[in-house]
Amino acid sequence: MKFKEMPYERVDLKEKKVQFEELMKEFANAKSGEAQFEVHKKYYKLSGEIDTMITIAKIRHDIDTADEFYEAEQNYYDEIEPEIIEMNVMYAQQMYESPYRTYLEEKIGTVAFKNIELHIKSFDKKLIPLKQEENMLTTAYDKLIAGAEIDWEGEILNLSLLRKFLIHKDREVRHKAYAKFSAFFEANGEELDSIYDQLVKNRTKQAKELGYDNFVELGYYRVMRICYGKDKVENFRKQVKEYFVPFAEKLHEQRKKRLGIEKLSCKDENVYFANGNPFPIGTPEEIMNCAQSMYGELSKETKEFFDFMSDHELFDVLGRKKKRAGGYMTYLPDYGSPFIFANFNGTSGDINVITHECGHAFQGYLSGKDSIREHADITMETAEIHSMSMEFFTEPWMDKFFGDRTEDYLSMHLEEAATFIPYGCMVDEFQHIVYENPEMTPIERHIAWKQLEKEYRPHIDYMGFSYFEKGGFWQRQPHIYDDPFYYIDYCIAQICAFQFKIRMDENYQEAWNSYLKLCTLSASDFFTNMLKEVGLDSPFEDGCVKRIVEKLETSYINLS
C-alpha cells in the first residue's frame, strides 16, 4: 500500500489499555512457555497497530508542521506516549518475571531480555507528567527550527533550503548566508536557551525520581547501552582527541590550501573546493531513478528493497517550507514498510539521503521479515553502521549522480566522514558536562561548548558572527534537544564503517557479504559480539582508532 493511501485513525488510549489488560491476564494464566509465546504474538499485533498509527501521524506532521489536524495528533501523542510506554513496560516486566522465562529467552533472545531490564530501569508511572512535558518541549524546539523564515533576495527559505547558499562557491554569498543563519539563532537564542534549560531540569528530575545521581545513567538506559557504559565511551573520546583531532586538523589545513585562503572561517566549514562542492546532476526525479538503478545493480537484496520502497511511495524527500528540518528513516510495522523522510536542497546531501537513509531502511526492510520482532530493536550505534557503511558501498555508482566531478565527491565524502568524528565526540562530551552539572546557567553552557571547540575543533573561527562566537553553535544540533546521548553512536559507527571501506577496497564482495550478515543479525546479539562475528574491531579497544587514522593517512587522503 502506498503511504498516501494508508488509513489513519487516532489511537484510543482507553481502548488500548483494556486490550493490554486482557492480554496481560491471558499471559499470566498461560500454563507453559509455549502458551505464553502464543500470547506474545498477540502483543506483536497490538503494539504494531499502535506504533503504526503514531508513526503515520508523526510523518504527516513532519511533512507539514503547519497542518492543524496532524499538529493536534502530534500534541495528543506527546501527551499519551508516556502512558503507552507504561503499558509496554508493564507487559515486558511480566515477561521478565515469567516462570517460563528460560523458554521465552530461547525464543526471542538474551538481548531482548537485557533490553527489557533497561526499559524497567528507565521508566516508572510517576514519570508520566515529566515525560509529557519533555515531549512538549522537544516538539517546541522542532517546530521553532522548522518555522525559520529566512529572507533571501525576496524568497523565504527555511534552514534546510538555506544550506545550498551556506556552501556556495562564492565566499561573499556564503558570508551573507552565514550572517542570516547566525542571526536566526541570535534572534531565537533566549527561547532556545529556555527550552533546553527546561529539558535539562526535566530530565534531571526524572533521574532523581528513579534514584539516580543525575540524568547520565538514565540517559544511557534510554538509548539502550547494553554492552558498554560511560567509561568505555570516555576512553573512545580520549582516543579521538589523541589521534583523530590532529588528523582532522591536517585535513582542514589541506582544505584551506585547496580553497586558496589564508584563514579558515566558519563560513568555509563545509566547502571543499575553490570551484564549489560537487552538486548532484539531474532533477530530484532523475536522482531517484538513478538510485533505483544503483540498488538494482548492487545486489538482489537491495533491488528487492528499493523496488518495494518506490512502488509503495515510501519517500518524502523534497525540501519545502514548514517541513520539519533534517532527515530520518522510520518504520510502519503493520505494513512491513520503512519510510524515508528528508529535505532535498540541491546539494550533495541529497545523495547522502539515498545512501545513508537507505542504509537504515534496507536493514529495516530485512529485519521486518524476521518473525521475532525483538530482533528489530537495534541499538543506535549498530543502526548507524548500516547507514554509514552503505554510503561507502554505493561509491562505485556515484558517477550516476556527479558525472565528471565524481572523484571530487568521493574525496569530499571521505574527508567529511573523517572530520565529523571530532565534532560528534564534542557533542557527546558537551551533554555529559551539562547533565553532570544540571545547575549550569545557559551562559555557562555556552562557555562549556566554546571550550570544547578549542579541544576538538581548534581550527574553527566564528569571527564576525557574535552568537556562535559566544558558544551558541550547538543549538542548531537537534539531537542535543531531542535525543540525548544518541550522537556518539554516529562516531562509533563511523569507525566501523571505515573498516568496511578499507575491506571493500581490498575485496568488495567479501566486505558486502560481511555487511549483509550484520544487517540480518539485527539485534539478535550484543553489539560487540556482532562486530566480532562479522570481522570488525571494536572502536572501544585501545589501538582501533589509531589504526584507522594510520590507514586513512597512508591509503586514502593525500596530506602532502
mmCIF file of N, CA, C and O in Angstrom, residues 41 62 67 151 168 233 243-244 246 367 372 487 546:
data_model
loop_
_atom_site.group_PDB
_atom_site.id
_atom_site.type_symbol
_atom_site.label_atom_id
_atom_site.label_comp_id
_atom_site.label_asym_id
_atom_site.label_seq_id
_atom_site.Cartn_x
_atom_site.Cartn_y
_atom_site.Cartn_z
ATOM 1 N N LYS A 41 2.707 -13.260 20.604
ATOM 2 C CA LYS A 41 2.432 -12.944 19.199
ATOM 3 C C LYS A 41 1.264 -11.960 19.097
ATOM 4 O O LYS A 41 1.238 -11.097 18.215
ATOM 5 N N ASP A 62 5.374 15.963 10.308
ATOM 6 C CA ASP A 62 6.695 16.451 9.922
ATOM 7 C C ASP A 62 6.711 16.954 8.479
ATOM 8 O O ASP A 62 7.440 17.889 8.141
ATOM 9 N N ASP A 67 0.174 21.865 9.342
ATOM 10 C CA ASP A 67 -1.090 21.142 9.188
ATOM 11 C C ASP A 67 -1.755 21.023 10.560
ATOM 12 O O ASP A 67 -1.250 20.341 11.455
ATOM 13 N N ASP A 151 14.760 35.499 4.878
ATOM 14 C CA ASP A 151 14.531 36.285 3.666
ATOM 15 C C ASP A 151 15.797 36.264 2.817
ATOM 16 O O ASP A 151 16.830 36.809 3.206
ATOM 17 N N HIS A 168 27.945 27.745 -0.853
ATOM 18 C CA HIS A 168 28.094 28.316 -2.194
ATOM 19 C C HIS A 168 29.582 28.527 -2.503
ATOM 20 O O HIS A 168 30.386 28.802 -1.616
ATOM 21 N N VAL A 233 32.921 4.828 26.653
ATOM 22 C CA VAL A 233 32.680 5.972 25.774
ATOM 23 C C VAL A 233 33.721 7.052 26.025
ATOM 24 O O VAL A 233 34.255 7.659 25.084
ATOM 25 N N TYR A 243 44.161 10.981 18.462
ATOM 26 C CA TYR A 243 44.527 10.606 17.095
ATOM 27 C C TYR A 243 43.693 11.282 16.010
ATOM 28 O O TYR A 243 44.238 11.707 14.987
ATOM 29 N N PHE A 244 42.381 11.396 16.219
ATOM 30 C CA PHE A 244 41.549 11.927 15.146
ATOM 31 C C PHE A 244 41.563 13.441 15.075
ATOM 32 O O PHE A 244 41.468 14.008 13.981
ATOM 33 N N PRO A 246 44.131 15.615 15.668
ATOM 34 C CA PRO A 246 45.277 16.076 14.859
ATOM 35 C C PRO A 246 45.116 15.733 13.378
ATOM 36 O O PRO A 246 45.478 16.521 12.498
ATOM 37 N N SER A 367 14.992 -6.727 8.557
ATOM 38 C CA SER A 367 14.580 -7.161 9.893
ATOM 39 C C SER A 367 13.068 -7.314 9.983
ATOM 40 O O SER A 367 12.557 -8.079 10.801
ATOM 41 N N ILE A 372 10.531 -12.707 14.807
ATOM 42 C CA ILE A 372 10.820 -12.280 16.178
ATOM 43 C C ILE A 372 11.022 -10.776 16.165
ATOM 44 O O ILE A 372 12.067 -10.274 15.739
ATOM 45 N N TYR A 487 24.185 10.966 19.907
ATOM 46 C CA TYR A 487 25.101 11.425 18.863
ATOM 47 C C TYR A 487 26.410 10.651 18.804
ATOM 48 O O TYR A 487 26.988 10.478 17.733
ATOM 49 N N LYS A 546 43.559 4.454 16.391
ATOM 50 C CA LYS A 546 44.892 4.758 15.845
ATOM 51 C C LYS A 546 45.097 4.052 14.509
ATOM 52 O O LYS A 546 45.601 4.651 13.543
#
